[in-house]
PDB file of C-alpha atoms in Angstrom:
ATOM      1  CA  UNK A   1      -4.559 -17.412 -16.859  1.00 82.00           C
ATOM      2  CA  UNK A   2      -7.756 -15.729 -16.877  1.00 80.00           C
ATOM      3  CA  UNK A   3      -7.600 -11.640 -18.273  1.00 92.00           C
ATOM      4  CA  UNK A   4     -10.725  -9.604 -17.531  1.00 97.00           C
ATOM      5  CA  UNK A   5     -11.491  -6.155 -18.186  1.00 97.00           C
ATOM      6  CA  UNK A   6     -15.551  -6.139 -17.543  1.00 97.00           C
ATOM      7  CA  UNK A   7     -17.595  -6.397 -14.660  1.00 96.00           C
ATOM      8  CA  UNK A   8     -20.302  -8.966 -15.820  1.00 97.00           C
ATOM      9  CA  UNK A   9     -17.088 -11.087 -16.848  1.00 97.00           C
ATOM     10  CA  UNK A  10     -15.575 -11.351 -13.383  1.00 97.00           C
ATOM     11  CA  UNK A  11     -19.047 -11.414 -11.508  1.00 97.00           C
ATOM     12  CA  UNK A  12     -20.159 -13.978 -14.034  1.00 96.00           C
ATOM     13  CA  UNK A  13     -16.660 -16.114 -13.789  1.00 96.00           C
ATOM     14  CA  UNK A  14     -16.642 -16.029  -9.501  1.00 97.00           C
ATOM     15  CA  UNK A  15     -20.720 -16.459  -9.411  1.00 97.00           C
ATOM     16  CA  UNK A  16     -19.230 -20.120 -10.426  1.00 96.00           C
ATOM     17  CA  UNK A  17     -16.283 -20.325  -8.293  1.00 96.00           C
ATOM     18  CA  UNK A  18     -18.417 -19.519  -4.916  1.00 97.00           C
ATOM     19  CA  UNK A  19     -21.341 -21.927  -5.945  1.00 97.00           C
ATOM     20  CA  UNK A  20     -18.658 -24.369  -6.113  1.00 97.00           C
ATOM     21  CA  UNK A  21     -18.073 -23.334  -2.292  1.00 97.00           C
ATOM     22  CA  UNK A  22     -14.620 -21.888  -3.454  1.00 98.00           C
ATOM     23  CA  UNK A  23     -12.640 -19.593  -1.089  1.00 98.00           C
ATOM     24  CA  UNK A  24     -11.979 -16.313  -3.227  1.00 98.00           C
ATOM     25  CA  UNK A  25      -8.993 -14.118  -2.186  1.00 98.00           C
ATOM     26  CA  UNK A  26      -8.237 -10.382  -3.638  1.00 98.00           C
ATOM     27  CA  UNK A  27      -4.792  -8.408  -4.088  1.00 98.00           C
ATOM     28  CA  UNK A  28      -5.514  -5.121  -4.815  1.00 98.00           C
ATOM     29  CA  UNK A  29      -2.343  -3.363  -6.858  1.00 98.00           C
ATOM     30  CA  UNK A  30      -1.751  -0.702  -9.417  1.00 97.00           C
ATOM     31  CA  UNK A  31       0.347  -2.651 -11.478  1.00 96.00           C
ATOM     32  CA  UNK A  32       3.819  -2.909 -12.025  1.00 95.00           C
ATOM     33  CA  UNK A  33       4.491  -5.942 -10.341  1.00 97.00           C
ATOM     34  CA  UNK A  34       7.060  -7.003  -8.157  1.00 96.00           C
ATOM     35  CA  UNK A  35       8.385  -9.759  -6.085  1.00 96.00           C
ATOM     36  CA  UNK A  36       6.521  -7.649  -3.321  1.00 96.00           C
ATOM     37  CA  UNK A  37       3.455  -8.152  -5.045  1.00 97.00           C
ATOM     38  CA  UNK A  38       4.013 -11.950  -5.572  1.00 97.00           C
ATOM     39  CA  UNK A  39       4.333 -12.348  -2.211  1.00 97.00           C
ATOM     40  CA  UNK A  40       0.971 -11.496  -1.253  1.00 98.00           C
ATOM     41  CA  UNK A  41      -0.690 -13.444  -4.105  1.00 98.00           C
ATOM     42  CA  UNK A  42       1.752 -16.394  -2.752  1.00 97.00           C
ATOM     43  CA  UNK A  43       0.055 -15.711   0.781  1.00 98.00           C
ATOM     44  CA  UNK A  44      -3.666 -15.451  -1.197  1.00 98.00           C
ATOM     45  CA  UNK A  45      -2.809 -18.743  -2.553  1.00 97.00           C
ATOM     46  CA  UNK A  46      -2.704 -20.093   1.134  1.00 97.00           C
ATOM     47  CA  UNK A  47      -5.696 -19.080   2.468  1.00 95.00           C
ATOM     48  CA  UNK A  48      -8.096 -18.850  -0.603  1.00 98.00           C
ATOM     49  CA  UNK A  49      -8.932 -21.123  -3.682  1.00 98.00           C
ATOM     50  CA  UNK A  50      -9.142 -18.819  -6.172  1.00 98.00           C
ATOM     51  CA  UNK A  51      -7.132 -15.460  -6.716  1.00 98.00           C
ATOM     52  CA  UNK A  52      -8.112 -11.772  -8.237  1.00 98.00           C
ATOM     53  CA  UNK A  53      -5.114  -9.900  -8.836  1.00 98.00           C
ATOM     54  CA  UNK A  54      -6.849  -6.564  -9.851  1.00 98.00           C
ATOM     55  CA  UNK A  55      -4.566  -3.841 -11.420  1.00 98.00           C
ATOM     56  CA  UNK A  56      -5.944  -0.527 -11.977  1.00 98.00           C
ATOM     57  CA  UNK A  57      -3.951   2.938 -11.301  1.00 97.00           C
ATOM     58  CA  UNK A  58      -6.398   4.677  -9.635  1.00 97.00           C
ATOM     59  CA  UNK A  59      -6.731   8.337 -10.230  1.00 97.00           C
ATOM     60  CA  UNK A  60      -8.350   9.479  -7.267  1.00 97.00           C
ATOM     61  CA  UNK A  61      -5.867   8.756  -4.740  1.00 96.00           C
ATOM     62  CA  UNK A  62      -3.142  11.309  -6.242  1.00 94.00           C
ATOM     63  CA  UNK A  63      -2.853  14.356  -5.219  1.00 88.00           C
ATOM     64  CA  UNK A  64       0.061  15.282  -7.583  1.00 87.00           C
ATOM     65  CA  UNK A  65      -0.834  14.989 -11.693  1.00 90.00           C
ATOM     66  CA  UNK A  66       2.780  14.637 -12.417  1.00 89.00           C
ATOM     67  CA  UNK A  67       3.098  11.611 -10.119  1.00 90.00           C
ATOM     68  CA  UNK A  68       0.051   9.938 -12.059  1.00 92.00           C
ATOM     69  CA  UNK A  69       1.105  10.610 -15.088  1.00 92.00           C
ATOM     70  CA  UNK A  70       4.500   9.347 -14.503  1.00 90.00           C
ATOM     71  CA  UNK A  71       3.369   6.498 -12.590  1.00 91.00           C
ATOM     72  CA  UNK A  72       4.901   2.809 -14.353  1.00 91.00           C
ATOM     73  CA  UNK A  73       1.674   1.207 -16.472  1.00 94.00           C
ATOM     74  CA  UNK A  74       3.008  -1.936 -17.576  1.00 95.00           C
ATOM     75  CA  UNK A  75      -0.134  -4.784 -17.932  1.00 96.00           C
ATOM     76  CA  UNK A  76       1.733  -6.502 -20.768  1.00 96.00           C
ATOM     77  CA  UNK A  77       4.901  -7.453 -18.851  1.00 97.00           C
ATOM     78  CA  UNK A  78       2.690  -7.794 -15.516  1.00 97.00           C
ATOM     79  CA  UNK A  79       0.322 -10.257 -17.164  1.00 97.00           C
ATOM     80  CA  UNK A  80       2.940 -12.598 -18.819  1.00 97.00           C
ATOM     81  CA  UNK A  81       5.035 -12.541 -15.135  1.00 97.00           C
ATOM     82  CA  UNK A  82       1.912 -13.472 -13.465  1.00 97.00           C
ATOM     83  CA  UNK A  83       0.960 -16.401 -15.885  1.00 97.00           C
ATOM     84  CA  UNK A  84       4.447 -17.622 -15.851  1.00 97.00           C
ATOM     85  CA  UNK A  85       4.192 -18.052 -11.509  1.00 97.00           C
ATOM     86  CA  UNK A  86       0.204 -18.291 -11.341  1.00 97.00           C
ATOM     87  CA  UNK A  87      -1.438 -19.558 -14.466  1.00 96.00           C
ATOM     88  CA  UNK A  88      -4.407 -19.981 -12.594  1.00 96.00           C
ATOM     89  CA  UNK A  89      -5.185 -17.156 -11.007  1.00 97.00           C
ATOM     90  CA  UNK A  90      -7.652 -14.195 -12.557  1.00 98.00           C
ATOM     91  CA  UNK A  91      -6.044 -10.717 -13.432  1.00 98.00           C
ATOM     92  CA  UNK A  92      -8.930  -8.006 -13.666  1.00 98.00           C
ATOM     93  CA  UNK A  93      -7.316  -5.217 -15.381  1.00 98.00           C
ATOM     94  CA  UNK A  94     -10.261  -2.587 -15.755  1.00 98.00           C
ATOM     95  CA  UNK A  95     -10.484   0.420 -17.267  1.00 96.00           C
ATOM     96  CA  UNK A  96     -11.706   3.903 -15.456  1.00 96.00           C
ATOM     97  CA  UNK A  97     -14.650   4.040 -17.033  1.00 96.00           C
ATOM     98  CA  UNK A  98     -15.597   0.546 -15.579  1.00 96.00           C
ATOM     99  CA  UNK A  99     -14.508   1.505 -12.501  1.00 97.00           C
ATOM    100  CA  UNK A 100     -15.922   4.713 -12.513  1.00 96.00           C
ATOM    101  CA  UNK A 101     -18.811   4.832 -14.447  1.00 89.00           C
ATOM    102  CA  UNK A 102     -20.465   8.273 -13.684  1.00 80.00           C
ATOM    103  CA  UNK A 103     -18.295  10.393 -12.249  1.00 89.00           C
ATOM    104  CA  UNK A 104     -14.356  10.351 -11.847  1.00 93.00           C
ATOM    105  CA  UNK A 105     -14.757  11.198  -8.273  1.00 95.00           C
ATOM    106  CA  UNK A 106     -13.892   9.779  -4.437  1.00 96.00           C
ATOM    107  CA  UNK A 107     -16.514   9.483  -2.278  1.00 96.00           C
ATOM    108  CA  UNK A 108     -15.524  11.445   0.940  1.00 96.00           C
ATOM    109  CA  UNK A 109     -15.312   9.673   3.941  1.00 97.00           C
ATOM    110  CA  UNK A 110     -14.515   9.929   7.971  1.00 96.00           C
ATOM    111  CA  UNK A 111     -11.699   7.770   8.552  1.00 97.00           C
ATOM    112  CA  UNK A 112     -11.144   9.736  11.738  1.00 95.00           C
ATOM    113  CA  UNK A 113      -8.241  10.014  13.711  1.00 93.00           C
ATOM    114  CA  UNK A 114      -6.282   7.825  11.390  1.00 96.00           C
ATOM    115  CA  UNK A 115      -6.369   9.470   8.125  1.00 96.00           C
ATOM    116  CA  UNK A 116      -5.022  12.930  10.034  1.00 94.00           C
ATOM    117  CA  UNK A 117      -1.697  12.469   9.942  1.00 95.00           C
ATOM    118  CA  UNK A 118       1.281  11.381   7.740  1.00 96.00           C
ATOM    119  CA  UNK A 119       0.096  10.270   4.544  1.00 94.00           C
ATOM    120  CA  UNK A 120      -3.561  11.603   5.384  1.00 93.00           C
ATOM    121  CA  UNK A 121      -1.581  15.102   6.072  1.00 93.00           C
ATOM    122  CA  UNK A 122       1.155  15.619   3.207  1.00 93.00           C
ATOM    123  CA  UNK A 123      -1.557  13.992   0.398  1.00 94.00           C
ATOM    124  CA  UNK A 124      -5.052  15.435   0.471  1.00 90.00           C
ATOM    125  CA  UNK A 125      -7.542  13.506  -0.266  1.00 93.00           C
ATOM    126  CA  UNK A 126      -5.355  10.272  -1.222  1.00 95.00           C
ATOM    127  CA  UNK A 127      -7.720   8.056   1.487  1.00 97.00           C
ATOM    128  CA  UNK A 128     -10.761   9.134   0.148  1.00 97.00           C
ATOM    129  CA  UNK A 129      -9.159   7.802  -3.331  1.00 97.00           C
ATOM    130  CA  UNK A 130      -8.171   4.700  -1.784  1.00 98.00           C
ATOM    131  CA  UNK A 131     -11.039   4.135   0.164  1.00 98.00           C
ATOM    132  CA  UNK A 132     -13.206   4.612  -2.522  1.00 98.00           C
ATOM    133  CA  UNK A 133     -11.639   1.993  -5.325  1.00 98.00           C
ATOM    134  CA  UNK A 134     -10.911  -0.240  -2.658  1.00 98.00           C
ATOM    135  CA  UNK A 135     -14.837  -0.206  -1.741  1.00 98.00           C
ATOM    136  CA  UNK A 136     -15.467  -0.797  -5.605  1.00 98.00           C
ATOM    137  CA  UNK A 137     -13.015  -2.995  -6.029  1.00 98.00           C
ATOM    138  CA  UNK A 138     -14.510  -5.394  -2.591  1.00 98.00           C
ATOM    139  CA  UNK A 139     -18.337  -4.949  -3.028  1.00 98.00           C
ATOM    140  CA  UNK A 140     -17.226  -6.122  -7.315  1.00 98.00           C
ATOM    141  CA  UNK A 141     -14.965  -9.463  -6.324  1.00 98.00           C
ATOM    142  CA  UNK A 142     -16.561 -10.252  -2.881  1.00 98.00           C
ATOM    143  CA  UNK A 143     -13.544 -12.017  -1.597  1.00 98.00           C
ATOM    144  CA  UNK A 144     -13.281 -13.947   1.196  1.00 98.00           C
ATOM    145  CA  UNK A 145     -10.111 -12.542   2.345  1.00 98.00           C
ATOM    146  CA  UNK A 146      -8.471  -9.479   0.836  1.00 98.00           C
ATOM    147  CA  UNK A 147      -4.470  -8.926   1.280  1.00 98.00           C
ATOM    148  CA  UNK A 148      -2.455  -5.793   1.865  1.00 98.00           C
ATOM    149  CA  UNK A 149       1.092  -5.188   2.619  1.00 97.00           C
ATOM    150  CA  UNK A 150       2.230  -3.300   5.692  1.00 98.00           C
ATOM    151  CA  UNK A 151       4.941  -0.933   3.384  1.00 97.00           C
ATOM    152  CA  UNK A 152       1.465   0.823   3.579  1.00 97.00           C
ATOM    153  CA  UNK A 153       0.495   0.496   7.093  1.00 98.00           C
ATOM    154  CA  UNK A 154      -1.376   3.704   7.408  1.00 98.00           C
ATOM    155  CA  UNK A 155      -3.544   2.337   4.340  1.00 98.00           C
ATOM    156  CA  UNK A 156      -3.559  -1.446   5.983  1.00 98.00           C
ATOM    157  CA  UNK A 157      -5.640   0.443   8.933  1.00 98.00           C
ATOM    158  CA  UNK A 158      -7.662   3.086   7.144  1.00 98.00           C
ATOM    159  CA  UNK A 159      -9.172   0.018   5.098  1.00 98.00           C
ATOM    160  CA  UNK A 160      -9.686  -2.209   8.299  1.00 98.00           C
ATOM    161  CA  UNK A 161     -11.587   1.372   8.684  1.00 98.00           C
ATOM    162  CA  UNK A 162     -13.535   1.262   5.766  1.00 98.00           C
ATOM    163  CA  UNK A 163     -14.470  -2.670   5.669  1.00 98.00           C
ATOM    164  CA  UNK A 164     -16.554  -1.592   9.190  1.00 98.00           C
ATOM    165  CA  UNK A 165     -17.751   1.706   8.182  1.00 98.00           C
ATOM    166  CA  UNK A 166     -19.177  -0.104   5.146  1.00 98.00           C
ATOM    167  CA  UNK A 167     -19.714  -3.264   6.869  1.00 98.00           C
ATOM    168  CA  UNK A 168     -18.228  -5.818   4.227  1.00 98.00           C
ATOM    169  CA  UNK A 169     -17.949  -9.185   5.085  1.00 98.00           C
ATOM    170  CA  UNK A 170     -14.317  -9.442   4.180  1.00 98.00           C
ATOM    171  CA  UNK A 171     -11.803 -10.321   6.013  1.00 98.00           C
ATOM    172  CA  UNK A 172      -8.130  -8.118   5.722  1.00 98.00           C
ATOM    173  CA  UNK A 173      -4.638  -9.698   5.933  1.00 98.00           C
ATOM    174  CA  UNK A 174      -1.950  -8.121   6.593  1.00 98.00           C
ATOM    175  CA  UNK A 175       1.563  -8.903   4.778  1.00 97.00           C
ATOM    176  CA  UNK A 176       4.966  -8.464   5.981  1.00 97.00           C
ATOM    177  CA  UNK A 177       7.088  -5.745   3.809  1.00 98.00           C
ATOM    178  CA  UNK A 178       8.822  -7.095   0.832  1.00 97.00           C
ATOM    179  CA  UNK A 179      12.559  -5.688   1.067  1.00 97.00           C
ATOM    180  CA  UNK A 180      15.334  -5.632  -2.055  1.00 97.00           C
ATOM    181  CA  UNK A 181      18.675  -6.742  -1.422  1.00 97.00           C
ATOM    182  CA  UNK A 182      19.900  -3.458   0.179  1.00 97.00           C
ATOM    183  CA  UNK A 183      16.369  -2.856   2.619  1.00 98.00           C
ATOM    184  CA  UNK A 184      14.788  -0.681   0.637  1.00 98.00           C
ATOM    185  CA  UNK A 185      10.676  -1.513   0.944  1.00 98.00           C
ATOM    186  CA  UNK A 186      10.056  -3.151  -3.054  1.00 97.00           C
ATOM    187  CA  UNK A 187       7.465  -0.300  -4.362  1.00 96.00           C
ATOM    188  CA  UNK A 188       6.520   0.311  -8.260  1.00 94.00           C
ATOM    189  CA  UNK A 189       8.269   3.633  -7.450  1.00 93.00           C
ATOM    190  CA  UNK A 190      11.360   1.997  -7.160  1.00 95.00           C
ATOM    191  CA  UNK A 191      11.737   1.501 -11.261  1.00 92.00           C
ATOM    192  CA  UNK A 192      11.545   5.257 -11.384  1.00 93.00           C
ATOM    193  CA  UNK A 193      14.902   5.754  -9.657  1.00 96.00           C
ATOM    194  CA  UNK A 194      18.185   5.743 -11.142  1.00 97.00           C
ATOM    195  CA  UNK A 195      20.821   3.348 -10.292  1.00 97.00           C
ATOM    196  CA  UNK A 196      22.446   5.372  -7.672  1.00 98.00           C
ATOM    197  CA  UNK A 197      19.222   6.539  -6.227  1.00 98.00           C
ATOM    198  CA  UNK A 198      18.005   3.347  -5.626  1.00 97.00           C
ATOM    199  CA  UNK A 199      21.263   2.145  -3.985  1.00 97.00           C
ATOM    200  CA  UNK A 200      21.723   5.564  -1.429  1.00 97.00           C
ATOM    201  CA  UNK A 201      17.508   5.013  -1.020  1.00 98.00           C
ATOM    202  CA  UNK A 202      19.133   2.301   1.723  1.00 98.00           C
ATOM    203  CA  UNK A 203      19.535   4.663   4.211  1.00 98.00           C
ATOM    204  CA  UNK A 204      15.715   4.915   4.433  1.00 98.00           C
ATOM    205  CA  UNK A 205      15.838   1.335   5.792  1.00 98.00           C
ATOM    206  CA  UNK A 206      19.054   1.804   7.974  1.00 98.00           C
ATOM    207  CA  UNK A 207      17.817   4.522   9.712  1.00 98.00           C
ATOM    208  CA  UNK A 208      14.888   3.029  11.253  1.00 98.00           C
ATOM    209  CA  UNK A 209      16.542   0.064  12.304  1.00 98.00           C
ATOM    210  CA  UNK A 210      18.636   2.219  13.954  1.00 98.00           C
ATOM    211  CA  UNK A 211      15.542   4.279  15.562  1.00 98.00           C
ATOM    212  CA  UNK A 212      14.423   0.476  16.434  1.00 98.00           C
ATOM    213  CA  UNK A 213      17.548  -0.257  17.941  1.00 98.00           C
ATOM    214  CA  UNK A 214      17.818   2.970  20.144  1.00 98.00           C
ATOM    215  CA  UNK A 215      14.380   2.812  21.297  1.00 97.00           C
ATOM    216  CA  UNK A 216      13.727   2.969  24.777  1.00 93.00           C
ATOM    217  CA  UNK A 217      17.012   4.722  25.916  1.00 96.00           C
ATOM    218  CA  UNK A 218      16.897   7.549  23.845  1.00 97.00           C
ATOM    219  CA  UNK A 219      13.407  10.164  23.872  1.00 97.00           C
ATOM    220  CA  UNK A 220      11.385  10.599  20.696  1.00 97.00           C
ATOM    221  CA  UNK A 221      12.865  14.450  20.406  1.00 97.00           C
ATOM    222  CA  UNK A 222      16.581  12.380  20.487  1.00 98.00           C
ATOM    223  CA  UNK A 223      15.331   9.949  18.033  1.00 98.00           C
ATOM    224  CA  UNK A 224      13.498  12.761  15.551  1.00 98.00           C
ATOM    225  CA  UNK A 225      16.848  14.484  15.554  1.00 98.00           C
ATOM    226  CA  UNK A 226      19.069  11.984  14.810  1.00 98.00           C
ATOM    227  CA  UNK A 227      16.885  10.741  11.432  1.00 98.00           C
ATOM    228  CA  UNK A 228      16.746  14.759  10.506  1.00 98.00           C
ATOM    229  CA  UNK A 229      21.037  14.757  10.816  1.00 98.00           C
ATOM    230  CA  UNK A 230      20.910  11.687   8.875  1.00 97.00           C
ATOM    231  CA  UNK A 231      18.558  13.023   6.376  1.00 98.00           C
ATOM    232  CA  UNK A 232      20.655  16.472   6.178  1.00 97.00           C
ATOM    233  CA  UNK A 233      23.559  14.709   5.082  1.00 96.00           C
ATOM    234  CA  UNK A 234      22.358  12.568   2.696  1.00 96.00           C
ATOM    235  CA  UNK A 235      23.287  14.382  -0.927  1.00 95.00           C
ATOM    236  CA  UNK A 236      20.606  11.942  -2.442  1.00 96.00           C
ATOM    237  CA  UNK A 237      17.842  11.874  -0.203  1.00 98.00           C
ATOM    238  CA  UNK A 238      15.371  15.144   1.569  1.00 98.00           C
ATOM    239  CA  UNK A 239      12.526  13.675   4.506  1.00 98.00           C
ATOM    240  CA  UNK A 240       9.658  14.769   4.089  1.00 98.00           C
ATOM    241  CA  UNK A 241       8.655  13.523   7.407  1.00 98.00           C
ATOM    242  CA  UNK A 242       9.518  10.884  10.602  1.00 98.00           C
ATOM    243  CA  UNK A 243       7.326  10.143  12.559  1.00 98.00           C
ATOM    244  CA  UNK A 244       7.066   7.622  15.600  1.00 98.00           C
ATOM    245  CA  UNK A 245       3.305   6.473  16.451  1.00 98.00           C
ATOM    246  CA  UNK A 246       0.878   4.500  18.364  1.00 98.00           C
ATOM    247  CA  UNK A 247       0.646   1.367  16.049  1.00 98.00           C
ATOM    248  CA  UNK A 248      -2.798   0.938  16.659  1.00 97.00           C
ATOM    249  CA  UNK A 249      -4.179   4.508  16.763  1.00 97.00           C
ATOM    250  CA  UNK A 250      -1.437   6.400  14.295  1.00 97.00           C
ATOM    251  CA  UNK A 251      -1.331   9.296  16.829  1.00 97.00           C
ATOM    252  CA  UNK A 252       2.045  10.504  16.781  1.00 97.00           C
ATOM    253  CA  UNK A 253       3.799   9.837  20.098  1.00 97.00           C
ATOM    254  CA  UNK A 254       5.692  12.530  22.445  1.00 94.00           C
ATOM    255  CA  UNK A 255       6.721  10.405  24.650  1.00 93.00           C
ATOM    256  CA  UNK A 256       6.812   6.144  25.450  1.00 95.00           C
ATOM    257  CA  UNK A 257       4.775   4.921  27.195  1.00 94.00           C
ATOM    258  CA  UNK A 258       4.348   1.052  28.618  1.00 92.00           C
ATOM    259  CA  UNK A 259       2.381  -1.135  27.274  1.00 93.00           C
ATOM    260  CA  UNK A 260       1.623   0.969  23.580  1.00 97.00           C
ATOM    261  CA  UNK A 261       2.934  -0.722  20.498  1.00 98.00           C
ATOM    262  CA  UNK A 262       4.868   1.742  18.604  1.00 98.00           C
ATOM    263  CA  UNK A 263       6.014   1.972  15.247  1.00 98.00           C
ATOM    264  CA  UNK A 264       8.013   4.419  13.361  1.00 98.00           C
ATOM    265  CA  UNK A 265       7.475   5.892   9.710  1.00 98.00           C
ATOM    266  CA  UNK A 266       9.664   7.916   7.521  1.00 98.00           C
ATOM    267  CA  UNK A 267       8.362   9.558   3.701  1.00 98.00           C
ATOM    268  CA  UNK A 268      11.623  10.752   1.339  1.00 98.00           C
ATOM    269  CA  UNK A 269      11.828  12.030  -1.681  1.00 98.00           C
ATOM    270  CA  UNK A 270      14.535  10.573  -4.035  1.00 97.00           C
ATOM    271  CA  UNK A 271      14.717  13.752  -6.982  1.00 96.00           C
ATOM    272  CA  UNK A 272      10.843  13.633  -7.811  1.00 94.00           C
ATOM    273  CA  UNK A 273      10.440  10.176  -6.586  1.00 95.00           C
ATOM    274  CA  UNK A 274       8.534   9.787  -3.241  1.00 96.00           C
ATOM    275  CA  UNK A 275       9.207   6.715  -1.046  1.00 97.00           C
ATOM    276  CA  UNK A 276       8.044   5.467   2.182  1.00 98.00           C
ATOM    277  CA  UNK A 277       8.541   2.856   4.613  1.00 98.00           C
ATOM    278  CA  UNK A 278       7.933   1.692   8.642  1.00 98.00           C
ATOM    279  CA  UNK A 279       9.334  -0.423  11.102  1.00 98.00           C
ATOM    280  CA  UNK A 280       7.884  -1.846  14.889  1.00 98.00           C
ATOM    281  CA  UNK A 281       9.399  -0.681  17.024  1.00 98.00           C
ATOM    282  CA  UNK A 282       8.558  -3.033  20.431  1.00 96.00           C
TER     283      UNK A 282
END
């Protein structure tokens, strides 16, 4: 397996690969892998020739210092796993002054309707973070295809947002949520919790299959309130927010309506740990 830290080295190592007429796929992450994670390279592997895993824990998509600096770095343990399934992929594990050589600083950008809500709402700035290292990060490896998984949905369409803003001629695939044994959504976050977090962190899942289960005979109000009871009298768990949306616009819904895809999306906090998931909903 292939470890780069430096530009020239990657851009000199795919130059090769696409003059061979190689297909070159991306998977963005910050690291601390997980079977989540393999799943997407698995799905790179069957569209693409070559795979970049990059892992960099980008510092200008958090809005909290406490949740970068607590944030699991673990490249040594993240490298061997991914030689031991994919020797022959490339990891490009830069470092922030690579990535941001002049300035440690997102570019702003209008996202629009999308980035107003949820995530775009309870973390400042975190899209222009993303946006911005993801831009990097595509204009640096060129894929052909880059893949993102839909724990992250809001971020799956604000960088369908940015490829055409920016117009980069990549295309973006999305992958279905990775799930543990109990339903919790597999996130780096989840090595922060403690044994009986992570098992009461279930309900996160439970609850919107049962919002998925209830749709269309109860009314969003009905729904909202039954998540917030559930919420209340959970000892382990506060919402931070539920919210049921137009899947392709994010706008939060107030009522159904026919023919709209809907989905629903729920942030928690486990003690200082933040966690997030979403379900369809039709």
């Amino acid at each position: 397996m292939h470890i780069i830290h430096e530009r020239e080295s990657l851009e000199n190592q795919l130059s090769a690969k696409r003059k061979a007429g190689k297909k070159i796929g991306l998977v963005p992450t910050m690291g601390a892998l997980h079977a989540g994670h393999l799943s997407l390279v698995e799905k790179a592997y069957t569209t693409t020739d070559v795979v970049v895993i990059s892992i960099f824990v980008n510092p200008t998509q958090f809005n909290n210092q406490n949740d970068l600096a607590n944030y699991p770095r673990t490249l040594k343990k993240d490298s061997e796993l991914l030689a031991k399934h994919y020797p022959d992929c490339i990891l490009f594990a830069p470092s922030e002054q690579t990535m941001y050589s002049e300035k440690l600083q997102a570019h702003p950008y209008e996202f629009g309707p999308l980035a107003n809500y949820m995530e775009g709402q309870f973390r400042q700035g975190h899209f222009d973070g993303v946006g911005t290292i993801v831009n990097k990060l595509l204009r640096l490896v060129q894929p052909d295809y880059a893949f993102f998984g839909e724990k992250d949905y809001q971020q799956l369409l604000i960088i369908k947002k940015l490829v055409e803003i920016e117009k980069l001629p990549v295309t973006i695939i999305p992958c279905a949520i990775s799930r543990e044994k109990n339903g919790l959504a597999r996130s780096s976050r989840n090595e922060l919790l403690t044994t009986e977090q992570r098992e009461r962190a279930s309900l996160i899942f439970q609850s919107l299959q049962g919002v998925k289960q209830k749709f269309g005979t109860k009314s969003v109000i009905e729904l909202s309130a039954d998540i917030e009871k559930e919420f209340k009298n959970s000892a382990i768990l506060e919402l931070e927010y539920f919210i049921i949306a137009n899947a392709a616009t994010l706008e939060p819904a107030t009522k159904i309506e026919a023919k709209i895809k809907y989905r629903a999306f729920i942030a928690a906090y486990a003690g200082e740990v933040r966690l997030i998931d979403n379900i369809a909903l039709n």
